Short mmCIF file of C-alpha atoms and ligand atoms in Angstrom, two decimals:
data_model
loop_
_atom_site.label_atom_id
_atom_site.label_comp_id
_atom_site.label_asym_id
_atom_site.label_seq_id
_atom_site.Cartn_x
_atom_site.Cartn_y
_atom_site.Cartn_z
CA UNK A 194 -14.31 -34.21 -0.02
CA UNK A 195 -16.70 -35.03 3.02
CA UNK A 196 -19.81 -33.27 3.08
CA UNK A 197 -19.37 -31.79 6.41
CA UNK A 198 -16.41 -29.92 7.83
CA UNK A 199 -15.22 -27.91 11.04
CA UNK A 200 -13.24 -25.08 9.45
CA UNK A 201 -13.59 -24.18 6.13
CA UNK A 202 -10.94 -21.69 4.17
CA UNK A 203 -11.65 -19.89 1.00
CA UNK A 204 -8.79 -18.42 -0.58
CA UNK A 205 -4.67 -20.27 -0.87
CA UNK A 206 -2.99 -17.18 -0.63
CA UNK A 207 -0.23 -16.26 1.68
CA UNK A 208 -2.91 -15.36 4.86
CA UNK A 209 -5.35 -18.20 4.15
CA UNK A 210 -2.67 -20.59 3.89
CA UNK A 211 -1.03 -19.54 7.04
CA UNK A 212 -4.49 -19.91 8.98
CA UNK A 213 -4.72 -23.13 7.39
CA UNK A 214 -1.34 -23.82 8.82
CA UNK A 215 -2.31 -22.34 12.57
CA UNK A 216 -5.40 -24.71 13.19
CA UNK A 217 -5.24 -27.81 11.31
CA UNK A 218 -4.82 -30.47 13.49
CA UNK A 219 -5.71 -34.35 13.66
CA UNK A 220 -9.23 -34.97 14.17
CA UNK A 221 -10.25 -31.73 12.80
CA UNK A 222 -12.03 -31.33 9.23
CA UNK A 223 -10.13 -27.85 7.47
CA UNK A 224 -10.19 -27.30 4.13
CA UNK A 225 -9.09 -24.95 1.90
CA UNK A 226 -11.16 -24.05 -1.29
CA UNK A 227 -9.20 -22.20 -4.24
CA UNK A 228 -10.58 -21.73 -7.35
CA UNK A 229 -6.86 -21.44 -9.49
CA UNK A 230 -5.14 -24.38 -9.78
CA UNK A 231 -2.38 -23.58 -7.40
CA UNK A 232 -1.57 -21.83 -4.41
CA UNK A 233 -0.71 -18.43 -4.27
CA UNK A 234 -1.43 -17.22 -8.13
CA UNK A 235 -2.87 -13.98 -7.32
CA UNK A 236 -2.12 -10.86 -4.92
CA UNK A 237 0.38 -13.11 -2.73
CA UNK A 238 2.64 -13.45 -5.93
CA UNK A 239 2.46 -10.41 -7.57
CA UNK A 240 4.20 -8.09 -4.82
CA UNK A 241 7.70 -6.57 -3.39
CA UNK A 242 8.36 -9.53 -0.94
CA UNK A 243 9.13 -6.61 1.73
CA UNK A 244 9.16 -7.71 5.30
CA UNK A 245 7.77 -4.43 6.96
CA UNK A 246 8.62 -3.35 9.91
CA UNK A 247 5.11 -1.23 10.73
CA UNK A 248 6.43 2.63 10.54
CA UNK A 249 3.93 3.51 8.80
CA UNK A 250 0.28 2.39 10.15
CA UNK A 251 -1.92 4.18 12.33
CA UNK A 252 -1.06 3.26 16.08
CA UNK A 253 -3.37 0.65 17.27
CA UNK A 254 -4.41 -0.39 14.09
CA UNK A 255 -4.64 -3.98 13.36
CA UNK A 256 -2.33 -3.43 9.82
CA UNK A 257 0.10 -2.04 13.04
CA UNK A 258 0.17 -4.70 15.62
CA UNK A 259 -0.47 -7.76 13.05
CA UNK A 260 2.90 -5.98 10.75
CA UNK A 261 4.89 -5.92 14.10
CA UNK A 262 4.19 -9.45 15.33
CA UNK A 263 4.23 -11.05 11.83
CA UNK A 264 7.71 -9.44 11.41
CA UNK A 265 8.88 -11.03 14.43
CA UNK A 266 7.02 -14.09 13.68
CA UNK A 267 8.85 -14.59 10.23
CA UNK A 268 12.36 -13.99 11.09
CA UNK A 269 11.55 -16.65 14.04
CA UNK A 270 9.91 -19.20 11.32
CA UNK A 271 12.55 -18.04 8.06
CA UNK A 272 15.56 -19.70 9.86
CA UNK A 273 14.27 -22.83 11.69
CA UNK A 274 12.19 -23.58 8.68
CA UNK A 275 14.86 -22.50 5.72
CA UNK A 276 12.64 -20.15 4.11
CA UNK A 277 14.57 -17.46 2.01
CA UNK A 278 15.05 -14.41 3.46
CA UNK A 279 17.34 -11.38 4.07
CA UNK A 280 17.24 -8.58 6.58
CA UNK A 281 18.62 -6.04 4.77
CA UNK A 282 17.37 -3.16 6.32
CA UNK A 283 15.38 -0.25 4.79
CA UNK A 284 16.20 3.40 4.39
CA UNK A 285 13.05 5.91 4.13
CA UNK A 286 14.92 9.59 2.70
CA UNK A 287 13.70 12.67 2.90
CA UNK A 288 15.62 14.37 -0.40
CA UNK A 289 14.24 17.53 0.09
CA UNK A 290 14.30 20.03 3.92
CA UNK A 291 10.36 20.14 3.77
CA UNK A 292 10.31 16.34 4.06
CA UNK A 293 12.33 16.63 7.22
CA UNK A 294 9.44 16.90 9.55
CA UNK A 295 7.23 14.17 7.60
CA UNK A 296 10.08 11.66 8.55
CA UNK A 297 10.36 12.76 12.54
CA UNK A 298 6.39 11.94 12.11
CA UNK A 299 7.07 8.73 10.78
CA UNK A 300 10.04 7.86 13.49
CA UNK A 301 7.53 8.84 16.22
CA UNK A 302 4.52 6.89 14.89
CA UNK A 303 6.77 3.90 14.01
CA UNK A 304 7.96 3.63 17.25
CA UNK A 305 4.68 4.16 18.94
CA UNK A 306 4.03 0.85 16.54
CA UNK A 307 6.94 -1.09 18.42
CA UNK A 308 8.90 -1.16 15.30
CA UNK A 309 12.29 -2.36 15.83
CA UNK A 310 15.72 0.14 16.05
CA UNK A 311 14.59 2.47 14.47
CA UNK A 312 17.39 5.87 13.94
CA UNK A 313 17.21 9.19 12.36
CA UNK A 314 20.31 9.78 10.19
CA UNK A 315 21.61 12.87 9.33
CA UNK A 316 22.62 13.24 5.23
CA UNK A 317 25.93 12.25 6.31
CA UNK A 318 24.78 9.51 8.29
CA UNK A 319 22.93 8.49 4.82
CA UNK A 320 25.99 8.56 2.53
CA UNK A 321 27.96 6.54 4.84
CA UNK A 322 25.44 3.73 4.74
CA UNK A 323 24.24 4.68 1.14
CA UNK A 324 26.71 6.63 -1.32
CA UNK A 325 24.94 6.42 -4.67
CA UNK A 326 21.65 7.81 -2.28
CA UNK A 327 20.71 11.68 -2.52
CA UNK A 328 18.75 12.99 0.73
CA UNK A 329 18.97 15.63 3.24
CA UNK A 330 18.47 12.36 6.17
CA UNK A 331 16.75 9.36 6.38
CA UNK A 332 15.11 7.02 9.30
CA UNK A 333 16.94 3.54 8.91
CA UNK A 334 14.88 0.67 9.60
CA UNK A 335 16.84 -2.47 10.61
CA UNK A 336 14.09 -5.14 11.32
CA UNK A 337 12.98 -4.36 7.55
CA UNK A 338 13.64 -6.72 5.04
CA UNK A 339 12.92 -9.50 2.19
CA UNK A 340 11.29 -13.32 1.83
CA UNK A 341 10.88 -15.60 -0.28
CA UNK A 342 6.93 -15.42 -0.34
CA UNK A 343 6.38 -18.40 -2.63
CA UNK A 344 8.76 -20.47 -0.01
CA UNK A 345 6.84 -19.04 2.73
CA UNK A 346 3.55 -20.36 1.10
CA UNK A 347 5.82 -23.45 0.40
CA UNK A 348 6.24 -23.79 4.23
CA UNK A 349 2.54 -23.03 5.26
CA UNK A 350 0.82 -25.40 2.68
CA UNK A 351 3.62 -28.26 4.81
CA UNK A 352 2.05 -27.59 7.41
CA UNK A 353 -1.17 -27.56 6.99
CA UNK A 354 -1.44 -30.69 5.20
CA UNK A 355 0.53 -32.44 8.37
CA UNK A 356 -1.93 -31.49 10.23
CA UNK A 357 -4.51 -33.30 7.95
CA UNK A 358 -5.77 -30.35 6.33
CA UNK A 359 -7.25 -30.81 2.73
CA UNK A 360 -6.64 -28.31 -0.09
CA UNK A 361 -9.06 -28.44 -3.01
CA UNK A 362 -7.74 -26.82 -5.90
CA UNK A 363 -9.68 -25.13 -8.86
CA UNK A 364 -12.59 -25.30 -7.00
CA UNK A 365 -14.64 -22.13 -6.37
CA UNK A 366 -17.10 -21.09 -4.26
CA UNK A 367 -20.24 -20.11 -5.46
CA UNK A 368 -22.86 -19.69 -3.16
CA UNK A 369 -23.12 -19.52 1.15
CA UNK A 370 -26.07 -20.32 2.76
CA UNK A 371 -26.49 -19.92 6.48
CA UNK A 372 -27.82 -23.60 8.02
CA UNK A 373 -28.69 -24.26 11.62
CA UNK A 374 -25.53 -26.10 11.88
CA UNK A 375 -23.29 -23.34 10.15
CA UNK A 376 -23.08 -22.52 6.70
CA UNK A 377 -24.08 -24.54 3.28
CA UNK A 378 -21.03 -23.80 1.08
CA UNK A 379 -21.71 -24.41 -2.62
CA UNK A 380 -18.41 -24.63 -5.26
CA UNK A 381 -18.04 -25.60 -8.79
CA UNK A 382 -15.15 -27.88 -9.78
CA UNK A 383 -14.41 -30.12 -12.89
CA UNK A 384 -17.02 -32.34 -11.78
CA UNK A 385 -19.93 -30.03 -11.70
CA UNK A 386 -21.73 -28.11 -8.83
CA UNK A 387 -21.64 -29.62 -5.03
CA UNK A 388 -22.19 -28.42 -1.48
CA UNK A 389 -21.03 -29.13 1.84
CA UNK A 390 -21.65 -27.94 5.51
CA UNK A 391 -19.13 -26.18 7.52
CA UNK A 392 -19.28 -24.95 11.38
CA UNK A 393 -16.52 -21.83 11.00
CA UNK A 394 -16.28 -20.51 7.60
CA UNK A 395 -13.51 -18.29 7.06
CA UNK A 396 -13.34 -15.58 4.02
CA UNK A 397 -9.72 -15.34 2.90
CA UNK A 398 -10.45 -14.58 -1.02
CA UNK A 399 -8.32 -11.31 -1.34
CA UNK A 400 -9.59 -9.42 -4.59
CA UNK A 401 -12.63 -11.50 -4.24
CA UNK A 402 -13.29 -10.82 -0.50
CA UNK A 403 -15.99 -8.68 -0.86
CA UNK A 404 -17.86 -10.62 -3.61
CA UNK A 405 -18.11 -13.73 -1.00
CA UNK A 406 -19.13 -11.75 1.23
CA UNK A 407 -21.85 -10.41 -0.61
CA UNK A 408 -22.56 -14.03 -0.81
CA UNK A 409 -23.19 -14.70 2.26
CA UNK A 410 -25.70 -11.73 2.42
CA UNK A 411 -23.75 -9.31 3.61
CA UNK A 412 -24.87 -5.82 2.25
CA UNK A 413 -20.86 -4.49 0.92
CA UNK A 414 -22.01 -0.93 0.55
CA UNK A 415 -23.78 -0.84 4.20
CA UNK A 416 -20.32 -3.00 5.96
CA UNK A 417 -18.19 -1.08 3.90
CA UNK A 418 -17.10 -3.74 2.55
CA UNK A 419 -16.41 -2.85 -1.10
CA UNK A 420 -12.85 -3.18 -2.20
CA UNK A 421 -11.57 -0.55 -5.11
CA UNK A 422 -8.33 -2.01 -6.80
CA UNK A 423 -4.83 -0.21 -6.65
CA UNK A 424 -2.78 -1.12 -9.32
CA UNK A 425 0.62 -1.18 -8.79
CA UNK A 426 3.35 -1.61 -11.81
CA UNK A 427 7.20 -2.69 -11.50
CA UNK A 428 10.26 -1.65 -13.75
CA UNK A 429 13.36 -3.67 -13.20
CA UNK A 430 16.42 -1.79 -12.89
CA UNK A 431 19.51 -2.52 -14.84
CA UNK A 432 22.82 -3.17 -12.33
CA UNK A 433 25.55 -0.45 -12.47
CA UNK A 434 28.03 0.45 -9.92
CA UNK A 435 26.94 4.08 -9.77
CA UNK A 436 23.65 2.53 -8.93
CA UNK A 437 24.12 0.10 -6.51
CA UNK A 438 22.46 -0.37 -2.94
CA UNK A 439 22.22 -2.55 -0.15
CA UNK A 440 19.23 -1.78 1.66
CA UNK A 441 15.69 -1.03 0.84
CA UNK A 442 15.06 2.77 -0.28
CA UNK A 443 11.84 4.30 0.04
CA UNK A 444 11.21 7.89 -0.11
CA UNK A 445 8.77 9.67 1.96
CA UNK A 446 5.55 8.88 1.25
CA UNK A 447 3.77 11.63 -0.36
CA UNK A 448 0.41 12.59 1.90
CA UNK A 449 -1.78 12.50 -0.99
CA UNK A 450 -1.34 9.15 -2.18
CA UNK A 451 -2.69 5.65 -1.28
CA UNK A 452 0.93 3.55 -0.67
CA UNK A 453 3.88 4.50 0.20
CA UNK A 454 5.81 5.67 -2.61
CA UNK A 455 7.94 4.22 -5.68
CA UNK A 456 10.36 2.75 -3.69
CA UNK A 457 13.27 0.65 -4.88
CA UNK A 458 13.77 -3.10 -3.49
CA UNK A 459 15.32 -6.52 -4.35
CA UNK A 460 14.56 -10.24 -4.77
CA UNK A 461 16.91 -12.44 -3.25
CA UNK A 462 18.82 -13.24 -6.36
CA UNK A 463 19.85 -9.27 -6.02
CA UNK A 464 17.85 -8.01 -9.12
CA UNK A 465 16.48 -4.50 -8.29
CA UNK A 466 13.22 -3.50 -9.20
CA UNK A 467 11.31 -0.01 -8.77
CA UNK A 468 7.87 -0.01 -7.74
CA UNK A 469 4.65 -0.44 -7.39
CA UNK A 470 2.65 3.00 -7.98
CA UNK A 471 -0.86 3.30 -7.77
CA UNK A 472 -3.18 3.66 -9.84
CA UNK A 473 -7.29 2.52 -9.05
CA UNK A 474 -8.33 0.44 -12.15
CA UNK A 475 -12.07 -0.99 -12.61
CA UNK A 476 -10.73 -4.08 -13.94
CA UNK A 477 -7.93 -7.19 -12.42
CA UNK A 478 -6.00 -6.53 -15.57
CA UNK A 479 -2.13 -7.11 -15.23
CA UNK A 480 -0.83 -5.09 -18.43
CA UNK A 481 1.90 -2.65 -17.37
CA UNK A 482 1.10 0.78 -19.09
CA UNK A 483 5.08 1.00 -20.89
CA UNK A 484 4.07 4.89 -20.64
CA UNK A 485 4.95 5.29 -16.73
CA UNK A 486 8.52 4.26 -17.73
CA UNK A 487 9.00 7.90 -16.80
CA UNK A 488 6.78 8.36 -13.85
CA UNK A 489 9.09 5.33 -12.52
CA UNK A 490 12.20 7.04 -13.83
CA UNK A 491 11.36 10.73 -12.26
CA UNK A 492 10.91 8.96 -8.84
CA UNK A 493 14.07 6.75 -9.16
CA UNK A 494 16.41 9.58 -9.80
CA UNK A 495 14.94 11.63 -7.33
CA UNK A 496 16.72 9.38 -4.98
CA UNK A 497 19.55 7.70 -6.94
CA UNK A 498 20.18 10.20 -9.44
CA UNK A 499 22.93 7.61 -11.60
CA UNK A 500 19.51 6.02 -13.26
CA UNK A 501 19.32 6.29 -16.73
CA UNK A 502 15.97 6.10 -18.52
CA UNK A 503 17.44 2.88 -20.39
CA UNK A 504 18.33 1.21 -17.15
CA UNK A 505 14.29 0.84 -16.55
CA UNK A 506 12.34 -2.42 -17.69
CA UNK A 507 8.87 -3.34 -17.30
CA UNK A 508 8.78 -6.00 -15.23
CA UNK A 509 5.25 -7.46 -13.24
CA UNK A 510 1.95 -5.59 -12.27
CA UNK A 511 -0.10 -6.25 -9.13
CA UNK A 512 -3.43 -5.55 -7.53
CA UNK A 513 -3.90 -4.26 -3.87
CA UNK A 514 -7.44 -5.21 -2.50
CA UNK A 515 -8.19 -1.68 -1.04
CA UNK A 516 -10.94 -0.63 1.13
CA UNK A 517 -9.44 3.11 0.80
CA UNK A 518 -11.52 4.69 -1.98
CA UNK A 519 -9.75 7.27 -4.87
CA UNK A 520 -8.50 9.80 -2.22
CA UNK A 521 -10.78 8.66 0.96
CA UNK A 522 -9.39 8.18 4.62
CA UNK A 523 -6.95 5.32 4.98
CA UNK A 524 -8.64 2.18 6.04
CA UNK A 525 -7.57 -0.70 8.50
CA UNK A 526 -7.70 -4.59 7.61
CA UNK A 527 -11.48 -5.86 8.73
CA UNK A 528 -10.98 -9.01 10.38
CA UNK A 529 -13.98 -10.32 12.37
CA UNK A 530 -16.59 -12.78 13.13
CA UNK A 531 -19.57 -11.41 11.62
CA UNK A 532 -21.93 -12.75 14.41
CA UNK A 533 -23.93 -9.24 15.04
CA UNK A 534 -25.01 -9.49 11.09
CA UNK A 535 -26.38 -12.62 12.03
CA UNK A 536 -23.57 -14.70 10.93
CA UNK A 537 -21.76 -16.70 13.31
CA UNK A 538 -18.41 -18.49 12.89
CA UNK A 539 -18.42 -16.70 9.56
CA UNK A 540 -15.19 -14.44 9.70
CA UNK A 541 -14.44 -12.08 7.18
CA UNK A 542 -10.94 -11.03 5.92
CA UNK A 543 -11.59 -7.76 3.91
CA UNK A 544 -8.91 -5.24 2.75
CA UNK A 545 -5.43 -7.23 3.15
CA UNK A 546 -3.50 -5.09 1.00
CA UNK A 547 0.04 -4.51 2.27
CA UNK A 548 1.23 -5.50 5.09
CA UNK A 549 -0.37 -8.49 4.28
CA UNK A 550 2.81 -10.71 3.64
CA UNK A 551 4.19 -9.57 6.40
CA UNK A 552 1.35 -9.68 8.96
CA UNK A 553 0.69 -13.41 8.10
CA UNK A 554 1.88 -15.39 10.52
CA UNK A 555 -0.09 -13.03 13.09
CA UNK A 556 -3.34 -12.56 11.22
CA UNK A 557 -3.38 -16.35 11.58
CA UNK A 558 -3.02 -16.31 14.84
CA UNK A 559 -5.29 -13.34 15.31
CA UNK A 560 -7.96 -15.73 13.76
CA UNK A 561 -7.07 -19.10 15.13
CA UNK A 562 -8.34 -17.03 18.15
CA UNK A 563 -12.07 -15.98 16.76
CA UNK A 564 -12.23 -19.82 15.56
CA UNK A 565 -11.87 -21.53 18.38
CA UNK A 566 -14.03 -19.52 20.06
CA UNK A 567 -16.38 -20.94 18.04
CA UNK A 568 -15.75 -24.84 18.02
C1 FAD B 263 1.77 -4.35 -5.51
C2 FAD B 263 1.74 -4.99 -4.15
C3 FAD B 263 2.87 -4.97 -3.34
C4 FAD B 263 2.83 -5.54 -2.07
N1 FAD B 263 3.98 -5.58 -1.34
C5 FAD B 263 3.96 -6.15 -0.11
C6 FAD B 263 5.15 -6.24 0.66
O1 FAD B 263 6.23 -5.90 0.20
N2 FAD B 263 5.06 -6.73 1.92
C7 FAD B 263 3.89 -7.12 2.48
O2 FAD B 263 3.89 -7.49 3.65
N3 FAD B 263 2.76 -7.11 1.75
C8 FAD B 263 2.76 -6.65 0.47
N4 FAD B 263 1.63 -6.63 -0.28
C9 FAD B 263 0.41 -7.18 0.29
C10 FAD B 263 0.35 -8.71 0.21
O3 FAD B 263 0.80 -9.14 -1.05
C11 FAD B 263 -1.10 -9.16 0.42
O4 FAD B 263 -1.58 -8.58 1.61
C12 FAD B 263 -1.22 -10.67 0.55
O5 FAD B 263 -0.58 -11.32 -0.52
C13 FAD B 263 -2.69 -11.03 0.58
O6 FAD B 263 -2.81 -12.43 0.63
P1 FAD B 263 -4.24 -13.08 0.60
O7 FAD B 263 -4.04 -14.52 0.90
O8 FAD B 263 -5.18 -12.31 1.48
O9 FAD B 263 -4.79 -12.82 -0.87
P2 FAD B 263 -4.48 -13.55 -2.27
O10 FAD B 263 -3.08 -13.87 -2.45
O11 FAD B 263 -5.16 -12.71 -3.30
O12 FAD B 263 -5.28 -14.92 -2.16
C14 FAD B 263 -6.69 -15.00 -2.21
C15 FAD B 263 -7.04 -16.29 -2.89
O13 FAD B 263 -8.46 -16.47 -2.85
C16 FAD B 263 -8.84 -17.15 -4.02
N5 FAD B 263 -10.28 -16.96 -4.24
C17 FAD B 263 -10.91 -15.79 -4.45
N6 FAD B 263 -12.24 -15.99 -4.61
C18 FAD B 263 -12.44 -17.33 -4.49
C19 FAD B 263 -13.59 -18.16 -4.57
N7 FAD B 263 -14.82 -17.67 -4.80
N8 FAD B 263 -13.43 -19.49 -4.42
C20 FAD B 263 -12.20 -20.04 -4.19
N9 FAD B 263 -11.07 -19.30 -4.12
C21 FAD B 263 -11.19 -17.96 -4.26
C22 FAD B 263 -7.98 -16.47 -5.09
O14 FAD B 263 -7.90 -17.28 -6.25
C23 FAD B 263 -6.66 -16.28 -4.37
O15 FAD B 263 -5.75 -17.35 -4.64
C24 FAD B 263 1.63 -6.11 -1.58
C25 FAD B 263 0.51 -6.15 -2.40
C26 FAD B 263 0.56 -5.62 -3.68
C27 FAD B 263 -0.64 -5.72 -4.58
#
């Protein structure tokens, strides 16, 4: 490693490998600084793969336009660049009448989001598509669907290494100084403790977000910065006939919660899996409590009433980086160049919970924009 660079990365997941990806180029120094020993290990791997389609996001929010774009962005890139993916469509059902006028709210606001085709079905309409399905109507989402994230990542960390980019693995940053000529970036790796100077540093460390920066003096509490984690577990679900679907089923997401409901999706090998709830936790701890088996089974029948307790494995647990707090407003990604806290070329990606997959492709965009500004 050099001891001065142009564009500096912390974080390999799915969004700081995709910036990575956007502005490496020859004759540029970008690296990427990840403290596992891989790409991709945390948030970016534990999730539903879900290709969103941006129904559900407050209208001009960034988690709206960047879901929209990155959707369109993805099923541009899957194809040309055989990444695995499936547009399967997504069906959100109301099962009960008093969830009728929740789902003409979401039609309205999803289309005000410019997400694609979307129809109101009638129950009917639902059972044609759907038989094994229960609802009283349902708003089918065409543009939604599924990707191979770690193929995605696959594709990204390609990239950016063509373009000369250099990703340093199992090193962590521990320390950001401001310099005259950007930022004094101090990480730990098997060899001991180094530093290096950087003119755009870019903060892309999911979970970890906040802690960085804290680092780089930002008071979290002031910013509102501070992340709260939402746990989210999955049960696998046993194939029957009397179970099967084709598309993605979500219910209606219930007002009082902080996603959008235990929904029930696929990998591309077809294995179904319900999930993720949410739960805030204190601590990045993966367990999945065995004990919501029957949360997870309650909100699968409600909408495919052939599940049978037995059908319902534990499966994988993951973490959402939330800036929402335990029943607090719902709160847009912060993505920004943190130049009026006296930080220049420092940007800040804070709160890239779901649609974070999704939105990829466009949050690097988004960014490649603030950077180059700055060089
Ligand atoms: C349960 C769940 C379901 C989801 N489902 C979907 C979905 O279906 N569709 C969708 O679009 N989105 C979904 N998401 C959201 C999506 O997974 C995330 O938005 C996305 O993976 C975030 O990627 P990231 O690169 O920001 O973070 P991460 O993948 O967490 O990457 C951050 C990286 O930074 C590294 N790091 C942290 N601190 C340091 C440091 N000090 N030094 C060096 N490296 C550091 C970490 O090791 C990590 O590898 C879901 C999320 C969860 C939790």
């Amino acid at each position: 490693m050099s001891n001065r660079a142009d564009v500096t990365i912390i974080g390999a997941g799915v969004v700081g490998l995709a910036i990575a990806a956007q502005v490496a180029k020859a004759n540029r120094h970008v690296y990427v600084l990840e403290k596992n020993q891989s790409f991709g290990l945390e948030t970016s791997s534990r999730q539903s793969g879900v290709i969103h389609a941006g129904i559900y996001y407050p209208k001009g929010s960034l988690k709206a336009k960047l879901c929209v774009a990155g959707n369109r962005s993805l099923y541009q890139l899957c194809p040309r660049y055989d990444i695995g993916h499936k547009r399967l469509g997504k069906l959100i059902v109301a099962v009960e009448d008093e969830e009728r006028d929740e789902l003409e709210t979401l039609l309205e606001r999803g289309r005000g989001n410019g997400a694609e085709g979307l129809k109101l079905l009638s129950r009917r309409g639902l059972k044609e598509l759907e038989s094994n399905v229960e609802g009283v109507g349902a708003i089918l989402s065409p543009s939604s669907g599924i990707i191979d994230s770690y193929a995605l990542m696959q594709y990204f960390v390609a990239k950016a290494v063509e373009g000369e980019a250099q990703i340093a693995y199992q090193t962590k940053v521990v320390g950001i100084e401001k310099t005259a000529e950007g930022y004094e970036v101090e990480v730990e790796d098997s060899e001991g403790r180094s530093s290096f100077i950087t003119s755009v540093l870019v903060n892309s460390a999911g979970l970890y977000s906040d802690k960085v920066a804290e680092m780089a003096g930002i008071d979290i509490d002031r910013a509102g910065y501070r992340l709260h984690y939402g746990k989210g577990d999955y049960f696998s679900l046993k194939k029957r006939q009397s179970t099967r679907v084709s598309r993605l089923i979500y219910p209606v997401p219930p007002s009082d919660i902080a996603g959008v409901g235990i929904h029930i999706t696929f990998d591309l090998e077809g294995r179904v899996r319900l999930g993720p709830d949410i739960e805030y936790v204190d601590s990045l701890d993966y367990a999945i409590d065995r004990r919501e088996q029957k949360l997870f089974y309650d909100s699968g029948k409600r909408l495919l009433p052939a599940i049978e307790y037995d059908d319902l494995e534990p499966e994988m647990a993951g973490i959402r980086p939330k800036l929402q707090e335990p029943g607090g407003e719902i709160r847009d990604f912060v993505i920004r160049d943190e130049s009026d806290k006296g930080l220049p070329a420092f940007i800040n990606l804070i709160g890239i919970e779901s649609p974070g997959l999704t939105a990829a492709p466009a949050i690097a965009e988004y960014v490649a924009g603030l950077i180059e500004e700055r060089l």
